[in-house]
mmCIF file of C-alpha atoms and ligand atoms in Angstrom:
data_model
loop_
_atom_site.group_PDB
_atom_site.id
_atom_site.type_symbol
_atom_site.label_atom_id
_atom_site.label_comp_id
_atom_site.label_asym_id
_atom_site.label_seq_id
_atom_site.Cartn_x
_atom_site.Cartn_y
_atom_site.Cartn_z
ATOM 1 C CA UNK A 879 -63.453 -3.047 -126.844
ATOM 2 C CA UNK A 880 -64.520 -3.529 -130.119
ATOM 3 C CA UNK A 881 -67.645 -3.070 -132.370
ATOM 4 C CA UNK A 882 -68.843 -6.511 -132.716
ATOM 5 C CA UNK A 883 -71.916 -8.450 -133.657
ATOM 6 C CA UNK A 884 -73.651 -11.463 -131.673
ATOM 7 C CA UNK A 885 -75.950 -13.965 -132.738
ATOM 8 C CA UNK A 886 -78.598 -14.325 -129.976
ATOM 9 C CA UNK A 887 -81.726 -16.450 -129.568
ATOM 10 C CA UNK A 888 -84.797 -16.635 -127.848
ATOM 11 C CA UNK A 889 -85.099 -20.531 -127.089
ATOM 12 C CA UNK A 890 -89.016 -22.445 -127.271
ATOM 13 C CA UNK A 891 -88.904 -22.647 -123.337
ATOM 14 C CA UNK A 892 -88.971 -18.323 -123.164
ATOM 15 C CA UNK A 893 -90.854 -17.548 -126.267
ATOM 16 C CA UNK A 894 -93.804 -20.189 -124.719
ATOM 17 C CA UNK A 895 -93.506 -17.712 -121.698
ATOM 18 C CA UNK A 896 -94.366 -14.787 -123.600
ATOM 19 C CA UNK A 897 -92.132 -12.363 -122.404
ATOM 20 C CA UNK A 898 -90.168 -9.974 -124.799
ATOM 21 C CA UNK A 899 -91.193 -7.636 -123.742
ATOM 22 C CA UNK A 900 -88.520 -7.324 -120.302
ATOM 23 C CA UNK A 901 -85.688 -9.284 -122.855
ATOM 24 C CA UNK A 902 -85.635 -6.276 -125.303
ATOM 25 C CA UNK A 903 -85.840 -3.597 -122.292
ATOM 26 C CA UNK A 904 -82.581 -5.615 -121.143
ATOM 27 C CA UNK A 905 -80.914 -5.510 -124.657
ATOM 28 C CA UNK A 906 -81.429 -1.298 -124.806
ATOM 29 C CA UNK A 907 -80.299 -1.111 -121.137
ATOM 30 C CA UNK A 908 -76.807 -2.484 -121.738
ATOM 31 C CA UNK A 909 -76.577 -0.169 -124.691
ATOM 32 C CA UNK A 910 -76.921 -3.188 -127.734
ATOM 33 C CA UNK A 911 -79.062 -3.031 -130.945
ATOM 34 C CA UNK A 912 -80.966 -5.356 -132.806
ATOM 35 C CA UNK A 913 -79.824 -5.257 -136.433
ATOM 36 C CA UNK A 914 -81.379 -8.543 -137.585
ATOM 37 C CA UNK A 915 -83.894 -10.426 -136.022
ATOM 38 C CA UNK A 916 -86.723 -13.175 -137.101
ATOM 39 C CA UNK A 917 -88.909 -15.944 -135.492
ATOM 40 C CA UNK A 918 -88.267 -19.385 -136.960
ATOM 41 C CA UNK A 919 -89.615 -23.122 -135.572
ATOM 42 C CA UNK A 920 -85.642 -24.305 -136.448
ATOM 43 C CA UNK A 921 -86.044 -28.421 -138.001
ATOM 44 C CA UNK A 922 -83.948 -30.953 -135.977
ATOM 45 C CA UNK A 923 -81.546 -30.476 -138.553
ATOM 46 C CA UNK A 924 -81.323 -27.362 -138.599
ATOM 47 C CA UNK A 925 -80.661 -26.946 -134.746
ATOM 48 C CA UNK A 926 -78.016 -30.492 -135.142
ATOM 49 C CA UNK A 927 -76.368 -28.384 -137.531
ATOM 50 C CA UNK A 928 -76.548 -24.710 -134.973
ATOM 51 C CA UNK A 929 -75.128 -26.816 -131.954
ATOM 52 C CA UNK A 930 -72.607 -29.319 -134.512
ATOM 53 C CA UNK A 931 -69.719 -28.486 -131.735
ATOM 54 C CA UNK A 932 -72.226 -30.165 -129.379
ATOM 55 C CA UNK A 933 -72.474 -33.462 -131.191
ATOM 56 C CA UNK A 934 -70.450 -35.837 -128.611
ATOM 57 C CA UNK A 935 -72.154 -34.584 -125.344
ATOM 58 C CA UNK A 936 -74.919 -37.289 -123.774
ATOM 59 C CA UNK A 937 -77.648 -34.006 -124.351
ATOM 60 C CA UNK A 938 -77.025 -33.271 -127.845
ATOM 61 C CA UNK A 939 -80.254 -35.734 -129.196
ATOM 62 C CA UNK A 940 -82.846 -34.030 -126.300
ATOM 63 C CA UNK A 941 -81.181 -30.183 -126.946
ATOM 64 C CA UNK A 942 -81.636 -30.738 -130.343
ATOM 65 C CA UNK A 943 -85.627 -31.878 -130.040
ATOM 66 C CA UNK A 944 -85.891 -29.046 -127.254
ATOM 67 C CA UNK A 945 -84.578 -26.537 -129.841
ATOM 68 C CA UNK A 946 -86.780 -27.451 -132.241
ATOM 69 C CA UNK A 947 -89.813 -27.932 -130.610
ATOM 70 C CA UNK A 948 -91.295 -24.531 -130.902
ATOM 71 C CA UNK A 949 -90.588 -21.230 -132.578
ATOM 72 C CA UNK A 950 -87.468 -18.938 -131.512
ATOM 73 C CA UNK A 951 -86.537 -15.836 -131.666
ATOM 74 C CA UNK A 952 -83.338 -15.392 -133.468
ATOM 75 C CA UNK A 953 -81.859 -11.948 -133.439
ATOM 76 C CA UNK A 954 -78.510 -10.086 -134.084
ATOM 77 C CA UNK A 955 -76.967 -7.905 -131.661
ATOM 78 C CA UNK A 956 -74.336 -5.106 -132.550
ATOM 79 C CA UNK A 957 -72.731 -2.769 -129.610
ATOM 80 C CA UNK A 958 -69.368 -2.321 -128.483
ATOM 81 C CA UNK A 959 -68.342 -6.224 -126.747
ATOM 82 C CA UNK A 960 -71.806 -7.129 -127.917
ATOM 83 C CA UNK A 961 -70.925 -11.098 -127.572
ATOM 84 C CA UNK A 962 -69.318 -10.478 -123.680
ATOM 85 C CA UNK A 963 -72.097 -8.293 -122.776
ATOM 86 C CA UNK A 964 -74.980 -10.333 -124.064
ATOM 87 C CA UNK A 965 -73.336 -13.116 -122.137
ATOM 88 C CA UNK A 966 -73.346 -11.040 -119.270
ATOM 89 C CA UNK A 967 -76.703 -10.545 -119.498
ATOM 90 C CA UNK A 968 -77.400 -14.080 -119.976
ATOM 91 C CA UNK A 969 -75.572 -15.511 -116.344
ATOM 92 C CA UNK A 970 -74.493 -19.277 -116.275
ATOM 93 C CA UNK A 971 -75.748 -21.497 -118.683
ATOM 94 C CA UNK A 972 -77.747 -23.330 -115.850
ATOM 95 C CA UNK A 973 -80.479 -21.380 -114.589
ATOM 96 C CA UNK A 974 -80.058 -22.503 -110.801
ATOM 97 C CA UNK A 975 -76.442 -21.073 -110.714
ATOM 98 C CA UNK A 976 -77.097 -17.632 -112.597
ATOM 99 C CA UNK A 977 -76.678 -14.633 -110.737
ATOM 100 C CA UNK A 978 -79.888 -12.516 -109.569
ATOM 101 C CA UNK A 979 -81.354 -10.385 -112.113
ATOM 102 C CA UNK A 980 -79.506 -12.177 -115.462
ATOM 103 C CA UNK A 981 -82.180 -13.123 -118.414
ATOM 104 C CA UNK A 982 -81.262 -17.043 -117.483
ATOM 105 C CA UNK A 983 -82.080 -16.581 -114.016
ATOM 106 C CA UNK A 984 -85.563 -14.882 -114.379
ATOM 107 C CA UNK A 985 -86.791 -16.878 -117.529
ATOM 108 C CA UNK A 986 -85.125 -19.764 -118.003
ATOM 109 C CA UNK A 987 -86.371 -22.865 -116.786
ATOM 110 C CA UNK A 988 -83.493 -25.513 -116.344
ATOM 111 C CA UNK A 989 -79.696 -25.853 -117.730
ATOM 112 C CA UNK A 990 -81.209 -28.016 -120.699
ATOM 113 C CA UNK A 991 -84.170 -25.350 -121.359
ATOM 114 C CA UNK A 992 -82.209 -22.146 -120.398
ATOM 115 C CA UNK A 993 -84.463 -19.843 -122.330
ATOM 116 C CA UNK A 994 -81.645 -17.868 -124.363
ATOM 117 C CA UNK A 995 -78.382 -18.557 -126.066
ATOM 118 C CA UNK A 996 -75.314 -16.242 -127.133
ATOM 119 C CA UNK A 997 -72.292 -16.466 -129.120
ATOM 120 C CA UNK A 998 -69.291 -17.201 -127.384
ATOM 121 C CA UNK A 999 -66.322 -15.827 -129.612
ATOM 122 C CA UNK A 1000 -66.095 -13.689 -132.720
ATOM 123 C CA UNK A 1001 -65.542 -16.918 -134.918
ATOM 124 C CA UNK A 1002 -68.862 -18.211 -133.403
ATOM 125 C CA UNK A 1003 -70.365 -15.359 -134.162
ATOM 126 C CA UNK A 1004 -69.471 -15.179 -137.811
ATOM 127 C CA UNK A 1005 -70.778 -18.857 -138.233
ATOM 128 C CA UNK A 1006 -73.959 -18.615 -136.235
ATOM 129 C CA UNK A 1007 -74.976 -15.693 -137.819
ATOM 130 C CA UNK A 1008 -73.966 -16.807 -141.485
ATOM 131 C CA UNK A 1009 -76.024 -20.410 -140.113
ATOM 132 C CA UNK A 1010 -79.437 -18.745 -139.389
ATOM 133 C CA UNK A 1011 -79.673 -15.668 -141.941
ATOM 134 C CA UNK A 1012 -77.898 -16.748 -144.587
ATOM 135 C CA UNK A 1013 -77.105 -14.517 -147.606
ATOM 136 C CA UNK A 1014 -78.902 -11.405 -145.826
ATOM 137 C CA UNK A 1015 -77.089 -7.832 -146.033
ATOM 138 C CA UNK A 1016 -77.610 -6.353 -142.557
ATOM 139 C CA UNK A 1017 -77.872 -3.044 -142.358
ATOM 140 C CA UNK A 1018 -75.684 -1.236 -139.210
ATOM 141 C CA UNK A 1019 -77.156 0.170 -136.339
HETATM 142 P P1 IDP B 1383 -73.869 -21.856 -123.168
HETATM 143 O O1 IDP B 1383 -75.193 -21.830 -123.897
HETATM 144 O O2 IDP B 1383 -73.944 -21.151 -121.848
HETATM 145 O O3 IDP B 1383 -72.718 -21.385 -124.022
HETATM 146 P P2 IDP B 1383 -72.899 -24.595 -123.608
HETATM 147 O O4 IDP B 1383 -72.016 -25.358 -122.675
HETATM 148 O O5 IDP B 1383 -72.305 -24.088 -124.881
HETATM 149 O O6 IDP B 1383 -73.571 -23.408 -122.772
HETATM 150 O O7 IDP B 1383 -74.126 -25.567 -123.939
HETATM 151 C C1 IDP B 1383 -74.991 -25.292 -125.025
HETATM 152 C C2 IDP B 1383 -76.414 -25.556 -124.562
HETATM 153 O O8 IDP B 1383 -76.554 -26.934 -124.222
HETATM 154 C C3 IDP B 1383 -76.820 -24.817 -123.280
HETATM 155 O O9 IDP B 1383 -77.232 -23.476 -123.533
HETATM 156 C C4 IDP B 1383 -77.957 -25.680 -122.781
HETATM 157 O O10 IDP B 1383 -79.165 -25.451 -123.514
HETATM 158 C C5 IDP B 1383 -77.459 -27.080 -123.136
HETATM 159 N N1 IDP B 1383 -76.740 -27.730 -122.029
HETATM 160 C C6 IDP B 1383 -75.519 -27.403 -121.520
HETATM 161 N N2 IDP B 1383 -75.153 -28.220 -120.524
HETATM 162 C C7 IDP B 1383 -76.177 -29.118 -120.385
HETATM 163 C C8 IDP B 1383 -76.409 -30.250 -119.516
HETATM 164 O O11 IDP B 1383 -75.593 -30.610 -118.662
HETATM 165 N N3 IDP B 1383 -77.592 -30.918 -119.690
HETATM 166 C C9 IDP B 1383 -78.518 -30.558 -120.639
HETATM 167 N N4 IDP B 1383 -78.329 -29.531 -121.467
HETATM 168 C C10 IDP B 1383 -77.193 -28.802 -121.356
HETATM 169 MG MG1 MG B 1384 -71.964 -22.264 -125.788
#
């Protein structure tokens, strides 16, 4: 597998729990690093603009508040498969239906409010991180 680089995020709902602590443990654990990382309160338009692919679905107006009603964490991973194994980490995008022990399943709080997001591809990737640290030269782990 690959190098590769994910763009990952802390949503309001996990960041209001106060809990980084157990998040970063699990990011060492499976061997990723944190090359760029910041906490932002995204604007509605700047989280209509994250989740644009999103625009048609009946959840895109209360995601978007959701996302923007509280700081994030916004952070980007680099390991070998770094946007599969985040993902991995993650479990299923609702909460309920994660498996035992995945970040979703411990902190998040319902498939709207799932407490974390992940790039899903490399093309993703390259947008989401170009989307929320523009113009930055990250250094390599
Ligand atoms: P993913 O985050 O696991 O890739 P996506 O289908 O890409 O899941 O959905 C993006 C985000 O939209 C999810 O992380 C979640 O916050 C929200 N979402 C997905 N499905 C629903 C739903 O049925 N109701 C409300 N919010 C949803
Ligand atoms: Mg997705």
């Amino acid at each position: 597998m690959a190098r590769e680089r994910t763009l990952a995020m802390i949503k309001p709902d996990v960041v209001k729990k106060n809990v980084l602590g157990p998040v970063f443990t699990a990011i060492e654990e499976a061997g990723l690093r944190p090359v760029a990382l910041r906490r932002t309160q995204l604007s509605k338009s700047q989280a209509e603009g994250f989740y644009a692919v999103h625009r048609q679905r009946p959840f895109f107006g209360e995601l978007t508040e959701f996302m923007s009603s509280g700081p994030a964490v916004l952070m980007v991973l680099e390991g070998e498969d770094a946007i599969g194994r985040w993902r991995e980490l993650l479990g299923a995008t609702n909460p309920a239906e994660a498996v035992d022990g995945t970040l979703r399943k411990r902190f998040g709080t319902n498939i709207q409010c799932n407490g974390f997001h992940g790039s899903d591809a490399p093309e993703t990737a390259a947008f989401e991180i170009g989307y929320l640290f523009p113009g930055m030269d990250i250094v390599p782990a």
